[in-house]
Coordinates of C-alpha atoms and ligand atoms in Angstrom, one line a residue:
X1 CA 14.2 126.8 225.1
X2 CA 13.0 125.5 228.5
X3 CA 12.8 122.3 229.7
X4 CA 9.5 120.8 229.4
X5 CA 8.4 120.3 233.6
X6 CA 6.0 121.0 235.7
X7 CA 6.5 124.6 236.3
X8 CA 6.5 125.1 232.6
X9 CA 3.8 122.9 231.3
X10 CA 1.4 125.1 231.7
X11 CA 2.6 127.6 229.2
X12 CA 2.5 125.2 226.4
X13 CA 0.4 126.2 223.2
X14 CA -3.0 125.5 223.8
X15 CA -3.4 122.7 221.0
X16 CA -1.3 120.3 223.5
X17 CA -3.1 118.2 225.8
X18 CA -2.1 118.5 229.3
X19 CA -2.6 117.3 232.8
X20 CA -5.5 119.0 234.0
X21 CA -5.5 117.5 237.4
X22 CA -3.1 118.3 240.4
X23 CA -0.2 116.0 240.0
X24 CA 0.9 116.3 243.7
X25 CA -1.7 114.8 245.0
X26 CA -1.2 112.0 242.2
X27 CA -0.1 108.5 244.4
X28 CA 1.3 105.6 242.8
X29 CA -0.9 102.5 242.5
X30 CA 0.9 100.9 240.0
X31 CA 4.3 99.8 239.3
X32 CA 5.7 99.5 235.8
X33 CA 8.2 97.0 234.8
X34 CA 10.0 98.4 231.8
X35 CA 9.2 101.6 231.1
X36 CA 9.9 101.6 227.2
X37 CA 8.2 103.6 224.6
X38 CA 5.6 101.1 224.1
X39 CA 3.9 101.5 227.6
X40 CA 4.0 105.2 227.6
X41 CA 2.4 105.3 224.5
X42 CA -0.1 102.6 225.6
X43 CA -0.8 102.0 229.1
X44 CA -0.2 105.4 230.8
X45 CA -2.2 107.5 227.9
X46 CA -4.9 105.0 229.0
X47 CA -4.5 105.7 232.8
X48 CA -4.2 109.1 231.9
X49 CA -7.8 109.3 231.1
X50 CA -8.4 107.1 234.1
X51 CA -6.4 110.0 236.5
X52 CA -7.9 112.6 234.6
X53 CA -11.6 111.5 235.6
X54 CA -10.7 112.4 238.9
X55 CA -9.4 109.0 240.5
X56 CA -5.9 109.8 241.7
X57 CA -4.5 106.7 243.2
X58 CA -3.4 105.6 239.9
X59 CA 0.2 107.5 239.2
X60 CA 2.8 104.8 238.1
X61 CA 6.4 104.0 239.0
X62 CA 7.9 103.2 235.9
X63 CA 11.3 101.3 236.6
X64 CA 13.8 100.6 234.0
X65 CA 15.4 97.4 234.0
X66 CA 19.2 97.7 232.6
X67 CA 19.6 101.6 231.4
X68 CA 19.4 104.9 233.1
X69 CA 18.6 107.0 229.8
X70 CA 14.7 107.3 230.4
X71 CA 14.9 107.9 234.1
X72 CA 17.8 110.7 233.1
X73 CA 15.4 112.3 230.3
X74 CA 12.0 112.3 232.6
X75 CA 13.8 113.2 236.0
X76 CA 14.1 117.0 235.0
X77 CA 10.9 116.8 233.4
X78 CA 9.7 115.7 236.6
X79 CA 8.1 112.4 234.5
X80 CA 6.3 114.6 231.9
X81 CA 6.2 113.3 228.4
X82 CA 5.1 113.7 225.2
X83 CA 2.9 111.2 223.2
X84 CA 2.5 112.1 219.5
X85 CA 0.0 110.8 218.1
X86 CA 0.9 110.4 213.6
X87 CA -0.8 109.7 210.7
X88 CA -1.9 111.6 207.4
X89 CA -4.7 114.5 206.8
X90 CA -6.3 113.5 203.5
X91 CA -4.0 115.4 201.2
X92 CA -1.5 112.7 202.2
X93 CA 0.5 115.2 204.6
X94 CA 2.2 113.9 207.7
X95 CA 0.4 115.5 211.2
X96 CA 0.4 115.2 214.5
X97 CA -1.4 115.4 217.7
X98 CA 0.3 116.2 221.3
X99 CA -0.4 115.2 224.5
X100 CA 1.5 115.5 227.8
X101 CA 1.5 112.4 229.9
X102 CA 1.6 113.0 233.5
X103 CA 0.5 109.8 235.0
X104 CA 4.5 108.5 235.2
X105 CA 5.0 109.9 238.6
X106 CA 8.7 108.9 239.8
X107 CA 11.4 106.9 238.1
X108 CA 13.8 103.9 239.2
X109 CA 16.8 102.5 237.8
X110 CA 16.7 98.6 239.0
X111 CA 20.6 98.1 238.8
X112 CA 21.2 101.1 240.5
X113 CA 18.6 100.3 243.2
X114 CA 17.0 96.9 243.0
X115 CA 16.0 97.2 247.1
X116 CA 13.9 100.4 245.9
X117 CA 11.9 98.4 243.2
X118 CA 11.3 95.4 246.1
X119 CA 9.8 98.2 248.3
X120 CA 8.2 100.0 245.4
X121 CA 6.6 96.1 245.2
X122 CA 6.1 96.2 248.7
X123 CA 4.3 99.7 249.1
X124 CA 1.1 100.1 250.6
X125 CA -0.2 102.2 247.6
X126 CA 0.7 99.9 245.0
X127 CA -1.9 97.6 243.6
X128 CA -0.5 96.8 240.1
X129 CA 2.6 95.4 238.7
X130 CA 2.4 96.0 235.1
X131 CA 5.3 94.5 232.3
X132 CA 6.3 95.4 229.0
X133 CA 10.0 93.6 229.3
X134 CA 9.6 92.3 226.2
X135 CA 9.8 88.2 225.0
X136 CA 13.3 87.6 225.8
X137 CA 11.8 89.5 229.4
X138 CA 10.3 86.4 230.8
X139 CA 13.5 84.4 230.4
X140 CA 11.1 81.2 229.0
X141 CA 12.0 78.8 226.2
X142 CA 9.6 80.3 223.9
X143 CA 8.7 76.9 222.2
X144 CA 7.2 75.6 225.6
X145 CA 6.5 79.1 227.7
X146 CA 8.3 77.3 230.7
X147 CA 10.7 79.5 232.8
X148 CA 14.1 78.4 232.4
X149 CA 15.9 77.7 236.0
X150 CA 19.3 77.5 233.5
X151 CA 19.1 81.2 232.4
X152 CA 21.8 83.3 233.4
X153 CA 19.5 86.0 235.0
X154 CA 17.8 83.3 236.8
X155 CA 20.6 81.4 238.5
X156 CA 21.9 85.0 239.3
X157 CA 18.6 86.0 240.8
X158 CA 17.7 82.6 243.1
X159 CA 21.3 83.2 244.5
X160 CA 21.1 87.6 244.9
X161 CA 17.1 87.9 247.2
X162 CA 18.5 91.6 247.7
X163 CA 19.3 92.6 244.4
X164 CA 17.6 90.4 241.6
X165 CA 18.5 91.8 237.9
X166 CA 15.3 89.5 236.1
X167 CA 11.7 91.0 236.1
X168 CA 10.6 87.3 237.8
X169 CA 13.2 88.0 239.7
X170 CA 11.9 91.1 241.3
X171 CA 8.1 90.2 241.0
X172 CA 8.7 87.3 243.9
X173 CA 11.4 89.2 245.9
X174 CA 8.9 92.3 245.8
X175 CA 6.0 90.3 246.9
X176 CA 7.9 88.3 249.7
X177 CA 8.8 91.5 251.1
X178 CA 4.9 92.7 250.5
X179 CA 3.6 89.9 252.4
X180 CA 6.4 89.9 255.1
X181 CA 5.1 93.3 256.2
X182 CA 1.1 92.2 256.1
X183 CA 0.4 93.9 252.8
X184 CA -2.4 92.2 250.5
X185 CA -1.7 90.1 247.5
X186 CA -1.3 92.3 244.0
X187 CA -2.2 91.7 239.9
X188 CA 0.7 91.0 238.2
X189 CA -0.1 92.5 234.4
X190 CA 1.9 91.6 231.5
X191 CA 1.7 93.6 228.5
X192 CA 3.6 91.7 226.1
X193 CA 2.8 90.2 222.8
X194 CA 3.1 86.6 223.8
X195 CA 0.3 84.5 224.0
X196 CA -1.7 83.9 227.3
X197 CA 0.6 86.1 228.7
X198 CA -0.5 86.2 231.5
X199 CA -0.5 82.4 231.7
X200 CA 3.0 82.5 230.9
X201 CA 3.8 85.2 233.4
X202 CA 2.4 83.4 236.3
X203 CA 4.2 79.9 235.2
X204 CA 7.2 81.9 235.3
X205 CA 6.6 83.9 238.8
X206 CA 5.4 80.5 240.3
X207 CA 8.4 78.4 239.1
X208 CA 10.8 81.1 240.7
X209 CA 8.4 81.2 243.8
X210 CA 8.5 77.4 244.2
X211 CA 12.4 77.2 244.2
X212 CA 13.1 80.5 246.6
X213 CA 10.0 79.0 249.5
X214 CA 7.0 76.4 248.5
X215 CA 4.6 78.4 250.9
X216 CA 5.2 81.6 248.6
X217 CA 4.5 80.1 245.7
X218 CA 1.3 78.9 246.7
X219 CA 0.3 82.2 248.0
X220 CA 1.3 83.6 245.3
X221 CA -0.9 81.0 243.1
X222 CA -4.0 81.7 245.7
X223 CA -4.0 85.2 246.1
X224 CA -2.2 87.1 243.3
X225 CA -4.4 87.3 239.8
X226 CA -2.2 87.2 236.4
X227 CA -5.0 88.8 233.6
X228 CA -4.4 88.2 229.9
X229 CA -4.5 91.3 227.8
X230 CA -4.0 91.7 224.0
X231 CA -2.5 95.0 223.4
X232 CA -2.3 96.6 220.2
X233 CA -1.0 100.2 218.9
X234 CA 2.2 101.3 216.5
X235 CA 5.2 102.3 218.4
X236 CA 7.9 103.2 216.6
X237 CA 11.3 103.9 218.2
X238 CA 12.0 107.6 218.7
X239 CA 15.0 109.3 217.0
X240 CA 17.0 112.6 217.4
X241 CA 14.9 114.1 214.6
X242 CA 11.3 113.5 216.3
X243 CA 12.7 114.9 219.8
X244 CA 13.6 117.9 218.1
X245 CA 10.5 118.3 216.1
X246 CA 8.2 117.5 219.2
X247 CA 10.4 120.4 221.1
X248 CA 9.5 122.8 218.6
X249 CA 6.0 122.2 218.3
X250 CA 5.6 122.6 222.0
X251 CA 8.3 125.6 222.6
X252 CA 9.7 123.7 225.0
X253 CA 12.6 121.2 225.5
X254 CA 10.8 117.0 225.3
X255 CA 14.2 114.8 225.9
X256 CA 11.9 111.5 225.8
X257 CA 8.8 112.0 223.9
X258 CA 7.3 108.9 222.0
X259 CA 5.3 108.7 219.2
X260 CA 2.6 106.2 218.3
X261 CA -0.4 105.9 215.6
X262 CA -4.0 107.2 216.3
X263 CA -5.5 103.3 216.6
X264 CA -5.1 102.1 219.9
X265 CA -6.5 98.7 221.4
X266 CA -6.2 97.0 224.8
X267 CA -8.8 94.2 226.0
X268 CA -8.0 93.1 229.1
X269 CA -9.2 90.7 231.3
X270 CA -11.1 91.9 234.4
X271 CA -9.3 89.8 236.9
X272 CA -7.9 92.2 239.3
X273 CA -6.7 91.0 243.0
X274 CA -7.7 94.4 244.1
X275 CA -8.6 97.6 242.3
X276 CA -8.0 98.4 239.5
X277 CA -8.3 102.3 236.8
X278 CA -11.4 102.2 234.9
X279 CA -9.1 101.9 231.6
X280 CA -12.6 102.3 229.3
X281 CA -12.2 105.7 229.9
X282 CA -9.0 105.5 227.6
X283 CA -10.3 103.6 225.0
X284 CA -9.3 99.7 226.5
X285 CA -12.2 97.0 227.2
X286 CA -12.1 94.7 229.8
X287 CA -13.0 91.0 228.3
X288 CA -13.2 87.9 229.9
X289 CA -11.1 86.1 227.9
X290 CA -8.4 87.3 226.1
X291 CA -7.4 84.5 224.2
X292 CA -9.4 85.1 220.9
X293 CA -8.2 88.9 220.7
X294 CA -4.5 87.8 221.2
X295 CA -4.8 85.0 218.6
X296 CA -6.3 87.7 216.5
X297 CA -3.7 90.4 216.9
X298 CA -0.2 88.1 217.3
X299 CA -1.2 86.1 213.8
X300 CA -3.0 89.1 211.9
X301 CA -0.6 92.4 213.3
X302 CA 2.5 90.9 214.3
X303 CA 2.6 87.8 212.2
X304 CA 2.5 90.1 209.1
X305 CA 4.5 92.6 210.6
X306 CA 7.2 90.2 211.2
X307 CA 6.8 88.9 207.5
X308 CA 6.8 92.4 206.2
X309 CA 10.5 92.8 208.2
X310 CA 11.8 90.1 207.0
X311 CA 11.3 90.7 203.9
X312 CA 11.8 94.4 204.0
X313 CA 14.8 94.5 206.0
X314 CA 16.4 92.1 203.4
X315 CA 15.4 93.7 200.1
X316 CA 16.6 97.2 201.6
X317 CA 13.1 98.4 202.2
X318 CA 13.8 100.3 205.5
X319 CA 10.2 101.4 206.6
X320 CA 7.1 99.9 206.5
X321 CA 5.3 102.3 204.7
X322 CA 8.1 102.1 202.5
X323 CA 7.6 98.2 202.4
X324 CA 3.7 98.2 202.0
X325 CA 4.2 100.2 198.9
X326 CA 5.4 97.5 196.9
X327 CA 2.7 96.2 195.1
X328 CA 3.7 92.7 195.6
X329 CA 4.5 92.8 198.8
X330 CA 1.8 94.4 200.0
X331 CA -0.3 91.6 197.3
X332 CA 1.3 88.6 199.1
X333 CA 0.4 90.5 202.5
X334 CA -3.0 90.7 202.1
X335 CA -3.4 87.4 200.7
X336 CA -1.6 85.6 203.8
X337 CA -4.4 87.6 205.8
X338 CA -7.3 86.2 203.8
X339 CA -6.4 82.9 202.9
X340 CA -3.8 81.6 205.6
X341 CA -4.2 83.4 208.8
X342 CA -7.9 84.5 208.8
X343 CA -9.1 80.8 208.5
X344 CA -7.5 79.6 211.7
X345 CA -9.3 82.4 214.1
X346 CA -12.0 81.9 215.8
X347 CA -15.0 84.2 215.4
X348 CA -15.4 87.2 217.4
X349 CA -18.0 88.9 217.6
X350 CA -18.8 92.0 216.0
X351 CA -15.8 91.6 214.5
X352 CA -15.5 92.4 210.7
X353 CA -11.9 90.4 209.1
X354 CA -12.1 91.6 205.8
X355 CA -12.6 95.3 207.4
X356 CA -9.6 94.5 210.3
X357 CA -7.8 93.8 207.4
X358 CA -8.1 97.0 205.3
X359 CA -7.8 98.9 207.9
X360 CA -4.4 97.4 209.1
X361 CA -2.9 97.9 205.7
X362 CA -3.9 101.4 206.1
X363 CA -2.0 101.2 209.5
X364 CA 1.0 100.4 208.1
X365 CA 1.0 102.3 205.0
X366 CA 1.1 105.6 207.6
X367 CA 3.8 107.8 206.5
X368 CA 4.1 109.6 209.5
X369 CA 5.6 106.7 211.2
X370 CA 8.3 105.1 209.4
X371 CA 8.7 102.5 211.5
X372 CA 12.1 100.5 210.6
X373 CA 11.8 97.1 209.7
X374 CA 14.9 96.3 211.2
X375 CA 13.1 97.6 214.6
X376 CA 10.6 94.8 214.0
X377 CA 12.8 92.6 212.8
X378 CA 14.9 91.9 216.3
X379 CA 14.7 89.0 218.6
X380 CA 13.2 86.7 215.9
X381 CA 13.9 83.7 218.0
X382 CA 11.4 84.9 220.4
X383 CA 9.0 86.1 218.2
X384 CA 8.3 83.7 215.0
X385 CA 6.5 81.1 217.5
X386 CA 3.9 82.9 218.3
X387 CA 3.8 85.3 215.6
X388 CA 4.0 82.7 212.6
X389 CA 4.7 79.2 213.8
X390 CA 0.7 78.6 215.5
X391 CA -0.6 79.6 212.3
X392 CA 1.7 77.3 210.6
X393 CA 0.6 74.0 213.3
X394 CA -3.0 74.7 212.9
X395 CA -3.3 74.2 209.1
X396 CA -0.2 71.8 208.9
X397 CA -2.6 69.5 211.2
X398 CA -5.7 70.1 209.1
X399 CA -4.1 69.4 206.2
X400 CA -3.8 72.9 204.6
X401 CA -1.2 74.3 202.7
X402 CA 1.2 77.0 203.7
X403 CA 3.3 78.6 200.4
X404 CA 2.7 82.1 202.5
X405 CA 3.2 81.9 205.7
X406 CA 6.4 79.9 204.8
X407 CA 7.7 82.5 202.7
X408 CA 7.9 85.3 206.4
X409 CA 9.4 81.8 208.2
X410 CA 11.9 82.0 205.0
X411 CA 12.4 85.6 205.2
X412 CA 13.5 85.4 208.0
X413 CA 16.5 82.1 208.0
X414 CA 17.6 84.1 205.0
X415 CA 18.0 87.2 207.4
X416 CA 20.8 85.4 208.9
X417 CA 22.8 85.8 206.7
X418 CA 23.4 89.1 208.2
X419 CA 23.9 91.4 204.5
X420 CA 20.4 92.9 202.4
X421 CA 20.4 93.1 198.8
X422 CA 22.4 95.9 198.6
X423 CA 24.9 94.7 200.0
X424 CA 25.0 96.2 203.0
X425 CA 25.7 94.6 206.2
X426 CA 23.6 94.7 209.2
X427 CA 24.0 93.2 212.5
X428 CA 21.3 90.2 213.9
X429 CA 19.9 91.6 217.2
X430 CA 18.9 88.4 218.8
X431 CA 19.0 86.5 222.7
X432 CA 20.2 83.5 220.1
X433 CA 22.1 85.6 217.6
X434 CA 25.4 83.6 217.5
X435 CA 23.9 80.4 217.4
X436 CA 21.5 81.1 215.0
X437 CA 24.2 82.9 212.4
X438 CA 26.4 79.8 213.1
X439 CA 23.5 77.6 212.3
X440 CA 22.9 79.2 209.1
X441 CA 26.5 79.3 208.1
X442 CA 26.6 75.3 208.5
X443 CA 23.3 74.4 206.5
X444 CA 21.6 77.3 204.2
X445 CA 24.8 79.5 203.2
X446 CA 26.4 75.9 202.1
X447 CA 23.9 75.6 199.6
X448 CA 19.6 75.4 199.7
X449 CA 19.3 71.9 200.1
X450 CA 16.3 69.6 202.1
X451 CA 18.9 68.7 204.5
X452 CA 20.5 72.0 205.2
X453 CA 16.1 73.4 205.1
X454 CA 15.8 70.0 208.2
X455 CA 18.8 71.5 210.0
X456 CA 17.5 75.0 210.5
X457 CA 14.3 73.8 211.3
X458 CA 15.6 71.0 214.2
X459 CA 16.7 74.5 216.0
X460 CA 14.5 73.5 219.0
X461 CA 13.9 76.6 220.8
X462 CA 12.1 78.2 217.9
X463 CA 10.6 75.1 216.0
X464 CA 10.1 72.5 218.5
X465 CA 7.7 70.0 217.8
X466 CA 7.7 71.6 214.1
X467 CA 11.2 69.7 213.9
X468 CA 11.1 66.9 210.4
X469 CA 8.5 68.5 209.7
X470 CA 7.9 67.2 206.0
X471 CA 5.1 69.8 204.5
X472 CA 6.9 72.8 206.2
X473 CA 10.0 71.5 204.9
X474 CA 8.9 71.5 201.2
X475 CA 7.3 74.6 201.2
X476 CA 10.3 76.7 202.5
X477 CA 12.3 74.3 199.9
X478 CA 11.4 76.0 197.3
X479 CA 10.6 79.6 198.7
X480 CA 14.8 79.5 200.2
X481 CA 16.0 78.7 196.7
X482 CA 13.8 81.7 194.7
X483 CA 15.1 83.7 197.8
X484 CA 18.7 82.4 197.2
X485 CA 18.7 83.2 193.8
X486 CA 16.4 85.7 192.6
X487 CA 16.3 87.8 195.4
X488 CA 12.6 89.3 197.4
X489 CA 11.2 91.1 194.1
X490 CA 11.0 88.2 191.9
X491 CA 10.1 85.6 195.1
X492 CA 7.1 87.5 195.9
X493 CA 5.8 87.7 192.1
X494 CA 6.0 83.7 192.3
X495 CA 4.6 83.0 195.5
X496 CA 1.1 85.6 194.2
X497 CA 1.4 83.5 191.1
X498 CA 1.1 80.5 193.5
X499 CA 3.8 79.2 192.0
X500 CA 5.6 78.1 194.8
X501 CA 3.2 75.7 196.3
X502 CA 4.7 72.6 196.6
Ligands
CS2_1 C1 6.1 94.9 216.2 C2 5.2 95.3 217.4 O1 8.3 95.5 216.9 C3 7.5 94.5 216.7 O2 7.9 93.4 216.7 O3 5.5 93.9 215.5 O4 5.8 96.0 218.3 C4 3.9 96.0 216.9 O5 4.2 97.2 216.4 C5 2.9 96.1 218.0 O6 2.7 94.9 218.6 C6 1.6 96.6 217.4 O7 0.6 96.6 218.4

């Protein structure tokens, strides 16, 4: 089988979706930070459509930040892609739709070159620096969202200008060197599911700044713009099996294809320092304020998703289909959505809750997916703040009870203790991992107590202020114990009988 390339895309079968414009004369107006399987299924399918309404200036440099594996995959395949697009036709069937991406036009290793992601910074062309580097990326405690100076990556990078190994790190160096050779001020984009992340990327790029030259930083602050987005779409992590399949659909040889659901969503505030794709041509909508939509998707998507993970990846559910299928999971799921989480959103509008809510069930009952709880399930630390734990403050300070949203902050404690119901093992893939499993090992795994509930929840970088907190205490009391004892099954069918609300 060939490799898939430019000098053999155009003998794919006609169902795939291909670049229609001439890639040589793409240039490279943005540079991507972490060029996982999210952003290709995301942001480049959007810029796609941009590129392929005619405005070339938008090709991307996609830079990997620690391994050479995608850059090795695309580099034959001269940065051409699959995105496969599953669900389920309406006999239930899995299907899929292809599409080859061209708009990733060259590929960096940042170990291997860091000075070549500075100039990619640097480079007249480039008007975009784009992120998905994930939470643990921003190298922030995630209770606050402040930098921290004390983080290894950090303290290497202040010390190494040439060669800095954090995506802060490169951001600053990258735009000293822009503005050293009279080049104009860029947007710095972050694409990650933290809230106001652009808030917290630009606290992050400005703290750095300050400390490596004062003057920076406050050009940075004046020129450069940081826009929030909310970003939204199913991206499970490819496998050996979905390579091969995606090959033989298209004849030809996909090393690094990705796969993603058909709903897609991307509102993004239109606060460029320059110019920017006309995205709405791939579906995203430029908003000028993301803070409602991000609220909306990091409580309602990822706040269940992380519950469903929890809960999953402990009872031995492995997908989320799989999961959703329970009928008391997916009960309890539905019911954190309309009685917990919906209450504490604002109203958007034109926006339907009980119909976002249907249809993300639907989402995640897609077969065609099987997306692995234990894929969501990583980096809890960095996630449950803003996934669970704002939910949790808002109705702790009106006064409203939490027996639900409790039960995916239990879930997840009792994850620590590293082995699912079955008995089998499974390792805890998390920035805090060994304090967190030695944490649990001193208070839960000695016995469910209120004392041993207080010590996990003092654990500062994920609880902070939540710390002694009484209410939250009591209600994961109770949930731990059912946990403990009777295992996911029989703790769901009490908490939809309400009868674990303390
Ligand atoms: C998931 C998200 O892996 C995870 O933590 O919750 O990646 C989720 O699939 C996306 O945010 C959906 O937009």
């Amino acid at each position: 089988m060939n490799r898939l390339n430019d000098h053999t895309v155009g003998a794919l079968p006609t169902a795939v979706m291909r670049p229609a414009y001439d890639r040589a004369a793409l240039k490279t107006g943005i540079v991507h930070l972490g060029l996982g399987a999210f952003m290709r299924a995301h942001m480049a399918a959007v810029t796609e459509a941009a590129i392929a309404a005619g405005d070339l200036r938008w090709g991307i440099v996609g830079v990997s930040l620690r391994q050479p594996d995608t850059r090795d995959a695309l580099q034959p395949q001269d940065g051409l892609y699959t995105l496969a697009i599953r669900d389920a036709d309406a006999q239930g069937q899995p299907r899929q739709r292809l599409q080859v991406i061209g708009a990733v036009r060259s590929l960096l290793v940042a170990p291997e070159n860091p000075g070549a992601v500075l100039d990619a910074i640097a480079a007249a062309d480039t008007r975009i620096v784009s992120l998905t580097v994930t939470e643990k990326g921003y190298c922030h405690d995630p209770a606050t969202g402040a930098l921290r100076l004390d983080h290894p990556d950090i303290v290497h990078d202040l010390a190494h200008a040439e060669a800095p190994r954090s995506a802060i790190g490169m951001l600053v160096f990258g735009l000293q060197r822009r503005f050293a050779q009279g080049r104009g001020p860029l947007t710095l984009m972050s694409l990650d599911n933290l809230p106001a992340n652009g808030r917290v990327l630009r606290g992050a790029v400005l703290r750095f700044a300050e400390a490596v030259d004062p003057a920076l930083a406050r050009r940075i602050a004046a020129e450069c713009r940081f826009p929030c987005s909310m970003v939204d779409r199913i991206v499970p992590r490819t496998t050996d099996g979905d390579r091969a399949a995606v090959s033989q659909a298209l004849g030809a040889e996909d090393h690094w294809p990705v796969l993603g659901e058909p709903f897609f969503d991307w509102a993004v505030e239109d606060h460029f320092a320059a110019d920017r794709p006309d995205w709405t041509l791939g579906g995203a909508r430029f908003v000028a304020d993301a803070e409602p939509f991000e609220r909306l998707k990091l409580r309602m998507v990822n706040g269940t998703h992380s519950s469903i993970a929890y809960l999953g990846a402990i009872a031995g559910w492995q997908t989320v289909d799989q999961a959703i299928a329970q009928a008391p999971l997916r009960e309890h799921i539905e019911a954190l959505m309309r009685d917990e989480i919906e209450p504490t959103l604002a109203d958007l509008p034109g926006l339907d809750l009980a119909r976002y809510r249907s249809e993300l069930l639907a989402r995640y009952a897609n077969p065609a997916l099987a997306h692995r709880t234990q894929q969501i399930a990583m980096d809890g630390s960095q996630k449950l703040p803003q996934r669970l734990l704002g939910t949790v403050r808002d109705r702790l300070a009106q006064g409203l009870p939490v027996p639900r949203m409790a039960l995916g902050i239990a879930a997840w404690m009792h994850y620590l203790r590293g082995t699912d119901e079955l008995g089998q093992p499974y390792p805890i893939d998390d920035p805090h991992a060994a304090e967190l499993t030695a944490l649990y090992q001193r208070s839960l795994a000695q016995g469910v107590t209120v004392e041993a509930v207080h010590q996990m929840l003092s654990y500062a970088p994920v609880f902070g202020d939540l710390a002694g907190s009484a209410p939250l205490a009591a209600a994961l009391l109770g949930t731990l114990q059912s946990l403990q004892k009777h295992g996911v099954r029989a703790t769901l069918d009490a908490v939809n009988r309400g009868e674990l609300t303390p």
